[in-house]
């Protein structure tokens, strides 16, 4: 009985959403710096809500990643996974994505919304959330190809040359 | 429940519905290049056979025909180049799906195909053939190994059927692999696992520490 598919769809969607919102918040922070600092303005509220969504979204994605890994190894024997290029890529980059999510969650928990104050922190925080979200999308797309035989992202993946090795 | 919350709830329901609908577009995967039982773990249902009785004798560069039969719900037959000694031969077709033009069996779930095979070099080889089918909830596969003894030189090779003799230009060139073998790919992957994951962890930890220190106390 396939358990893995039950766990992987929701948090992948959340991961993609947090990446988009992180990009929007970086743009807000760069372009509308004063607007987001003025309490009570719509811009400030939106920025704050996006920040909260990104943080809790990251936590959900991390939990989903753990569930996805455990269920993946429950569904298929390890030897079958290591013999498949798609699965090899998914295993390696799922671990990297997990590390990035732990990094951004710890950073945001430690600094609270001060993470958006300094350029050195918010750029790294935001970019890492985007990188992790893109990784989630790629990992999911490769899983889709491995199971269903096709993915809407196939032209992009072919262009990049994934999966490798 | 406020209007704002209702909108959020409807949005969430729509999102989940899209996920479920998206998951419904499942089709059999015939593009894989590893053994079918890598994913199709149920190997007890499908049947796969051929007209080869014992070891097939063949001659380098001279074609022979192998008739392959898959049944019991088979959706595709595939001869994956990288498996066993499959790369020692060329084939008229390496993938036949149920109902294809090359499938001479009209019954659904049954495939019969005559594959013309040309040995590329001398030696004792095994051709590994796979049949596979879905659905995703119960992926099934069956494999068939055909032993072929290929000799160099001229003469009449034993064919597994009685095909019309076909003359081809013999070639003794062994195909040179242009891509990495599966074993080499696995080794690279293991290296990446041992290098990338700890290095990423160390870099992220250091960057995190620097950012937190620079931010100062709350």
PDB file of N, CA and C in Angstrom, chain B residues 159-211:
ATOM      1  N   UNK B 159      18.044 -19.739 -35.716  1.00  0.00           N
ATOM      2  CA  UNK B 159      17.066 -18.722 -35.363  1.00  0.00           C
ATOM      3  C   UNK B 159      15.995 -19.323 -34.484  1.00  0.00           C
ATOM      4  N   UNK B 160      15.354 -18.507 -33.721  1.00  0.00           N
ATOM      5  CA  UNK B 160      14.346 -19.014 -32.794  1.00  0.00           C
ATOM      6  C   UNK B 160      12.988 -19.099 -33.455  1.00  0.00           C
ATOM      7  N   UNK B 161      12.865 -18.548 -34.632  1.00  0.00           N
ATOM      8  CA  UNK B 161      11.636 -18.726 -35.397  1.00  0.00           C
ATOM      9  C   UNK B 161      12.085 -19.108 -36.794  1.00  0.00           C
ATOM     10  N   UNK B 162      11.173 -19.140 -37.700  1.00  0.00           N
ATOM     11  CA  UNK B 162      11.591 -19.386 -39.067  1.00  0.00           C
ATOM     12  C   UNK B 162      11.352 -18.119 -39.879  1.00  0.00           C
ATOM     13  N   UNK B 163      12.168 -17.117 -39.679  1.00  0.00           N
ATOM     14  CA  UNK B 163      11.966 -15.858 -40.384  1.00  0.00           C
ATOM     15  C   UNK B 163      12.467 -15.937 -41.810  1.00  0.00           C
ATOM     16  N   UNK B 164      12.011 -15.015 -42.614  1.00  0.00           N
ATOM     17  CA  UNK B 164      12.552 -14.893 -43.955  1.00  0.00           C
ATOM     18  C   UNK B 164      14.004 -14.455 -43.820  1.00  0.00           C
ATOM     19  N   UNK B 165      14.935 -15.165 -44.455  1.00  0.00           N
ATOM     20  CA  UNK B 165      16.339 -14.780 -44.296  1.00  0.00           C
ATOM     21  C   UNK B 165      16.540 -13.317 -44.681  1.00  0.00           C
ATOM     22  N   UNK B 166      17.255 -12.636 -43.883  1.00  0.00           N
ATOM     23  CA  UNK B 166      17.503 -11.232 -44.145  1.00  0.00           C
ATOM     24  C   UNK B 166      19.001 -11.009 -44.185  1.00  0.00           C
ATOM     25  N   UNK B 167      19.440 -10.282 -45.157  1.00  0.00           N
ATOM     26  CA  UNK B 167      20.864 -10.007 -45.263  1.00  0.00           C
ATOM     27  C   UNK B 167      21.147  -8.626 -44.694  1.00  0.00           C
ATOM     28  N   UNK B 168      22.089  -8.579 -43.810  1.00  0.00           N
ATOM     29  CA  UNK B 168      22.476  -7.271 -43.263  1.00  0.00           C
ATOM     30  C   UNK B 168      23.987  -7.141 -43.382  1.00  0.00           C
ATOM     31  N   UNK B 169      24.454  -5.949 -43.239  1.00  0.00           N
ATOM     32  CA  UNK B 169      25.891  -5.739 -43.264  1.00  0.00           C
ATOM     33  C   UNK B 169      26.445  -6.088 -41.899  1.00  0.00           C
ATOM     34  N   UNK B 170      27.268  -7.132 -41.820  1.00  0.00           N
ATOM     35  CA  UNK B 170      27.779  -7.513 -40.499  1.00  0.00           C
ATOM     36  C   UNK B 170      28.677  -6.424 -39.922  1.00  0.00           C
ATOM     37  N   UNK B 171      28.615  -6.312 -38.666  1.00  0.00           N
ATOM     38  CA  UNK B 171      29.495  -5.344 -38.008  1.00  0.00           C
ATOM     39  C   UNK B 171      30.061  -5.979 -36.756  1.00  0.00           C
ATOM     40  N   UNK B 172      31.302  -5.739 -36.499  1.00  0.00           N
ATOM     41  CA  UNK B 172      31.913  -6.313 -35.305  1.00  0.00           C
ATOM     42  C   UNK B 172      32.248  -5.223 -34.292  1.00  0.00           C
ATOM     43  N   UNK B 173      31.727  -4.034 -34.557  1.00  0.00           N
ATOM     44  CA  UNK B 173      32.022  -2.918 -33.664  1.00  0.00           C
ATOM     45  C   UNK B 173      31.187  -3.021 -32.396  1.00  0.00           C
ATOM     46  N   UNK B 174      31.848  -3.053 -31.281  1.00  0.00           N
ATOM     47  CA  UNK B 174      31.139  -3.053 -30.011  1.00  0.00           C
ATOM     48  C   UNK B 174      30.766  -1.608 -29.674  1.00  0.00           C
ATOM     49  N   UNK B 175      29.492  -1.363 -29.397  1.00  0.00           N
ATOM     50  CA  UNK B 175      29.107   0.013 -29.106  1.00  0.00           C
ATOM     51  C   UNK B 175      29.866   0.559 -27.883  1.00  0.00           C
ATOM     52  N   UNK B 176      30.384   1.740 -28.040  1.00  0.00           N
ATOM     53  CA  UNK B 176      31.088   2.352 -26.922  1.00  0.00           C
ATOM     54  C   UNK B 176      30.100   3.189 -26.113  1.00  0.00           C
ATOM     55  N   UNK B 177      29.975   2.908 -24.834  1.00  0.00           N
ATOM     56  CA  UNK B 177      29.027   3.688 -24.045  1.00  0.00           C
ATOM     57  C   UNK B 177      29.462   5.156 -23.978  1.00  0.00           C
ATOM     58  N   UNK B 178      28.535   6.043 -24.271  1.00  0.00           N
ATOM     59  CA  UNK B 178      28.871   7.468 -24.240  1.00  0.00           C
ATOM     60  C   UNK B 178      28.441   8.108 -22.925  1.00  0.00           C
ATOM     61  N   UNK B 179      27.624   7.388 -22.174  1.00  0.00           N
ATOM     62  CA  UNK B 179      27.176   7.946 -20.903  1.00  0.00           C
ATOM     63  C   UNK B 179      27.722   7.103 -19.756  1.00  0.00           C
ATOM     64  N   UNK B 180      27.574   7.646 -18.552  1.00  0.00           N
ATOM     65  CA  UNK B 180      28.056   6.933 -17.368  1.00  0.00           C
ATOM     66  C   UNK B 180      27.217   5.685 -17.131  1.00  0.00           C
ATOM     67  N   UNK B 181      27.877   4.651 -16.619  1.00  0.00           N
ATOM     68  CA  UNK B 181      27.114   3.448 -16.286  1.00  0.00           C
ATOM     69  C   UNK B 181      26.348   3.700 -14.988  1.00  0.00           C
ATOM     70  N   UNK B 182      25.397   2.821 -14.737  1.00  0.00           N
ATOM     71  CA  UNK B 182      24.572   2.969 -13.540  1.00  0.00           C
ATOM     72  C   UNK B 182      25.428   2.915 -12.269  1.00  0.00           C
ATOM     73  N   UNK B 183      26.431   2.030 -12.291  1.00  0.00           N
ATOM     74  CA  UNK B 183      27.307   1.896 -11.116  1.00  0.00           C
ATOM     75  C   UNK B 183      28.101   3.181 -10.878  1.00  0.00           C
ATOM     76  N   UNK B 184      28.588   3.768 -11.985  1.00  0.00           N
ATOM     77  CA  UNK B 184      29.341   5.034 -11.859  1.00  0.00           C
ATOM     78  C   UNK B 184      28.448   6.146 -11.317  1.00  0.00           C
ATOM     79  N   UNK B 185      27.210   6.174 -11.794  1.00  0.00           N
ATOM     80  CA  UNK B 185      26.263   7.186 -11.311  1.00  0.00           C
ATOM     81  C   UNK B 185      26.003   7.020  -9.819  1.00  0.00           C
ATOM     82  N   UNK B 186      25.873   5.761  -9.405  1.00  0.00           N
ATOM     83  CA  UNK B 186      25.620   5.507  -7.982  1.00  0.00           C
ATOM     84  C   UNK B 186      26.806   5.952  -7.129  1.00  0.00           C
ATOM     85  N   UNK B 187      28.004   5.690  -7.639  1.00  0.00           N
ATOM     86  CA  UNK B 187      29.206   6.100  -6.893  1.00  0.00           C
ATOM     87  C   UNK B 187      29.261   7.615  -6.744  1.00  0.00           C
ATOM     88  N   UNK B 188      28.948   8.326  -7.838  1.00  0.00           N
ATOM     89  CA  UNK B 188      28.930   9.796  -7.789  1.00  0.00           C
ATOM     90  C   UNK B 188      27.902  10.268  -6.760  1.00  0.00           C
ATOM     91  N   UNK B 189      26.758   9.593  -6.775  1.00  0.00           N
ATOM     92  CA  UNK B 189      25.693   9.970  -5.849  1.00  0.00           C
ATOM     93  C   UNK B 189      26.126   9.769  -4.396  1.00  0.00           C
ATOM     94  N   UNK B 190      26.779   8.629  -4.130  1.00  0.00           N
ATOM     95  CA  UNK B 190      27.250   8.382  -2.764  1.00  0.00           C
ATOM     96  C   UNK B 190      28.266   9.443  -2.349  1.00  0.00           C
ATOM     97  N   UNK B 191      29.142   9.828  -3.276  1.00  0.00           N
ATOM     98  CA  UNK B 191      30.121  10.882  -2.972  1.00  0.00           C
ATOM     99  C   UNK B 191      29.393  12.182  -2.641  1.00  0.00           C
ATOM    100  N   UNK B 192      28.392  12.499  -3.450  1.00  0.00           N
ATOM    101  CA  UNK B 192      27.613  13.721  -3.193  1.00  0.00           C
ATOM    102  C   UNK B 192      26.942  13.655  -1.827  1.00  0.00           C
ATOM    103  N   UNK B 193      26.425  12.463  -1.501  1.00  0.00           N
ATOM    104  CA  UNK B 193      25.762  12.309  -0.201  1.00  0.00           C
ATOM    105  C   UNK B 193      26.737  12.569   0.942  1.00  0.00           C
ATOM    106  N   UNK B 194      27.949  12.022   0.803  1.00  0.00           N
ATOM    107  CA  UNK B 194      28.940  12.161   1.877  1.00  0.00           C
ATOM    108  C   UNK B 194      29.532  13.564   1.927  1.00  0.00           C
ATOM    109  N   UNK B 195      29.539  14.286   0.809  1.00  0.00           N
ATOM    110  CA  UNK B 195      30.163  15.613   0.775  1.00  0.00           C
ATOM    111  C   UNK B 195      29.118  16.729   0.930  1.00  0.00           C
ATOM    112  N   UNK B 196      28.108  16.717   0.071  1.00  0.00           N
ATOM    113  CA  UNK B 196      27.146  17.826   0.042  1.00  0.00           C
ATOM    114  C   UNK B 196      26.410  18.016   1.369  1.00  0.00           C
ATOM    115  N   UNK B 197      25.925  16.895   1.935  1.00  0.00           N
ATOM    116  CA  UNK B 197      25.057  17.047   3.110  1.00  0.00           C
ATOM    117  C   UNK B 197      25.805  17.605   4.326  1.00  0.00           C
ATOM    118  N   UNK B 198      26.994  17.080   4.696  1.00  0.00           N
ATOM    119  CA  UNK B 198      27.675  17.702   5.835  1.00  0.00           C
ATOM    120  C   UNK B 198      28.192  19.104   5.537  1.00  0.00           C
ATOM    121  N   UNK B 199      28.659  19.325   4.301  1.00  0.00           N
ATOM    122  CA  UNK B 199      29.176  20.657   3.962  1.00  0.00           C
ATOM    123  C   UNK B 199      28.056  21.696   4.040  1.00  0.00           C
ATOM    124  N   UNK B 200      26.885  21.341   3.501  1.00  0.00           N
ATOM    125  CA  UNK B 200      25.745  22.266   3.583  1.00  0.00           C
ATOM    126  C   UNK B 200      25.393  22.552   5.036  1.00  0.00           C
ATOM    127  N   UNK B 201      25.382  21.507   5.853  1.00  0.00           N
ATOM    128  CA  UNK B 201      25.040  21.682   7.275  1.00  0.00           C
ATOM    129  C   UNK B 201      26.044  22.613   7.957  1.00  0.00           C
ATOM    130  N   UNK B 202      27.322  22.416   7.668  1.00  0.00           N
ATOM    131  CA  UNK B 202      28.361  23.247   8.306  1.00  0.00           C
ATOM    132  C   UNK B 202      28.237  24.705   7.850  1.00  0.00           C
ATOM    133  N   UNK B 203      28.083  24.910   6.528  1.00  0.00           N
ATOM    134  CA  UNK B 203      27.980  26.276   6.002  1.00  0.00           C
ATOM    135  C   UNK B 203      26.761  26.987   6.588  1.00  0.00           C
ATOM    136  N   UNK B 204      25.621  26.299   6.595  1.00  0.00           N
ATOM    137  CA  UNK B 204      24.399  26.930   7.115  1.00  0.00           C
ATOM    138  C   UNK B 204      24.537  27.241   8.606  1.00  0.00           C
ATOM    139  N   UNK B 205      25.174  26.335   9.357  1.00  0.00           N
ATOM    140  CA  UNK B 205      25.365  26.588  10.797  1.00  0.00           C
ATOM    141  C   UNK B 205      26.222  27.829  11.007  1.00  0.00           C
ATOM    142  N   UNK B 206      27.318  27.931  10.262  1.00  0.00           N
ATOM    143  CA  UNK B 206      28.212  29.081  10.418  1.00  0.00           C
ATOM    144  C   UNK B 206      27.510  30.380  10.027  1.00  0.00           C
ATOM    145  N   UNK B 207      26.827  30.345   8.885  1.00  0.00           N
ATOM    146  CA  UNK B 207      26.109  31.551   8.428  1.00  0.00           C
ATOM    147  C   UNK B 207      25.054  31.943   9.460  1.00  0.00           C
ATOM    148  N   UNK B 208      24.345  30.955   9.975  1.00  0.00           N
ATOM    149  CA  UNK B 208      23.316  31.217  10.979  1.00  0.00           C
ATOM    150  C   UNK B 208      23.899  31.881  12.222  1.00  0.00           C
ATOM    151  N   UNK B 209      25.039  31.339  12.678  1.00  0.00           N
ATOM    152  CA  UNK B 209      25.685  31.905  13.868  1.00  0.00           C
ATOM    153  C   UNK B 209      26.086  33.361  13.649  1.00  0.00           C
ATOM    154  N   UNK B 210      26.655  33.626  12.477  1.00  0.00           N
ATOM    155  CA  UNK B 210      27.096  34.994  12.152  1.00  0.00           C
ATOM    156  C   UNK B 210      25.892  35.937  12.131  1.00  0.00           C
ATOM    157  N   UNK B 211      24.817  35.502  11.463  1.00  0.00           N
ATOM    158  CA  UNK B 211      23.628  36.372  11.373  1.00  0.00           C
ATOM    159  C   UNK B 211      23.059  36.659  12.760  1.00  0.00           C
TER     160      UNK B 211
END
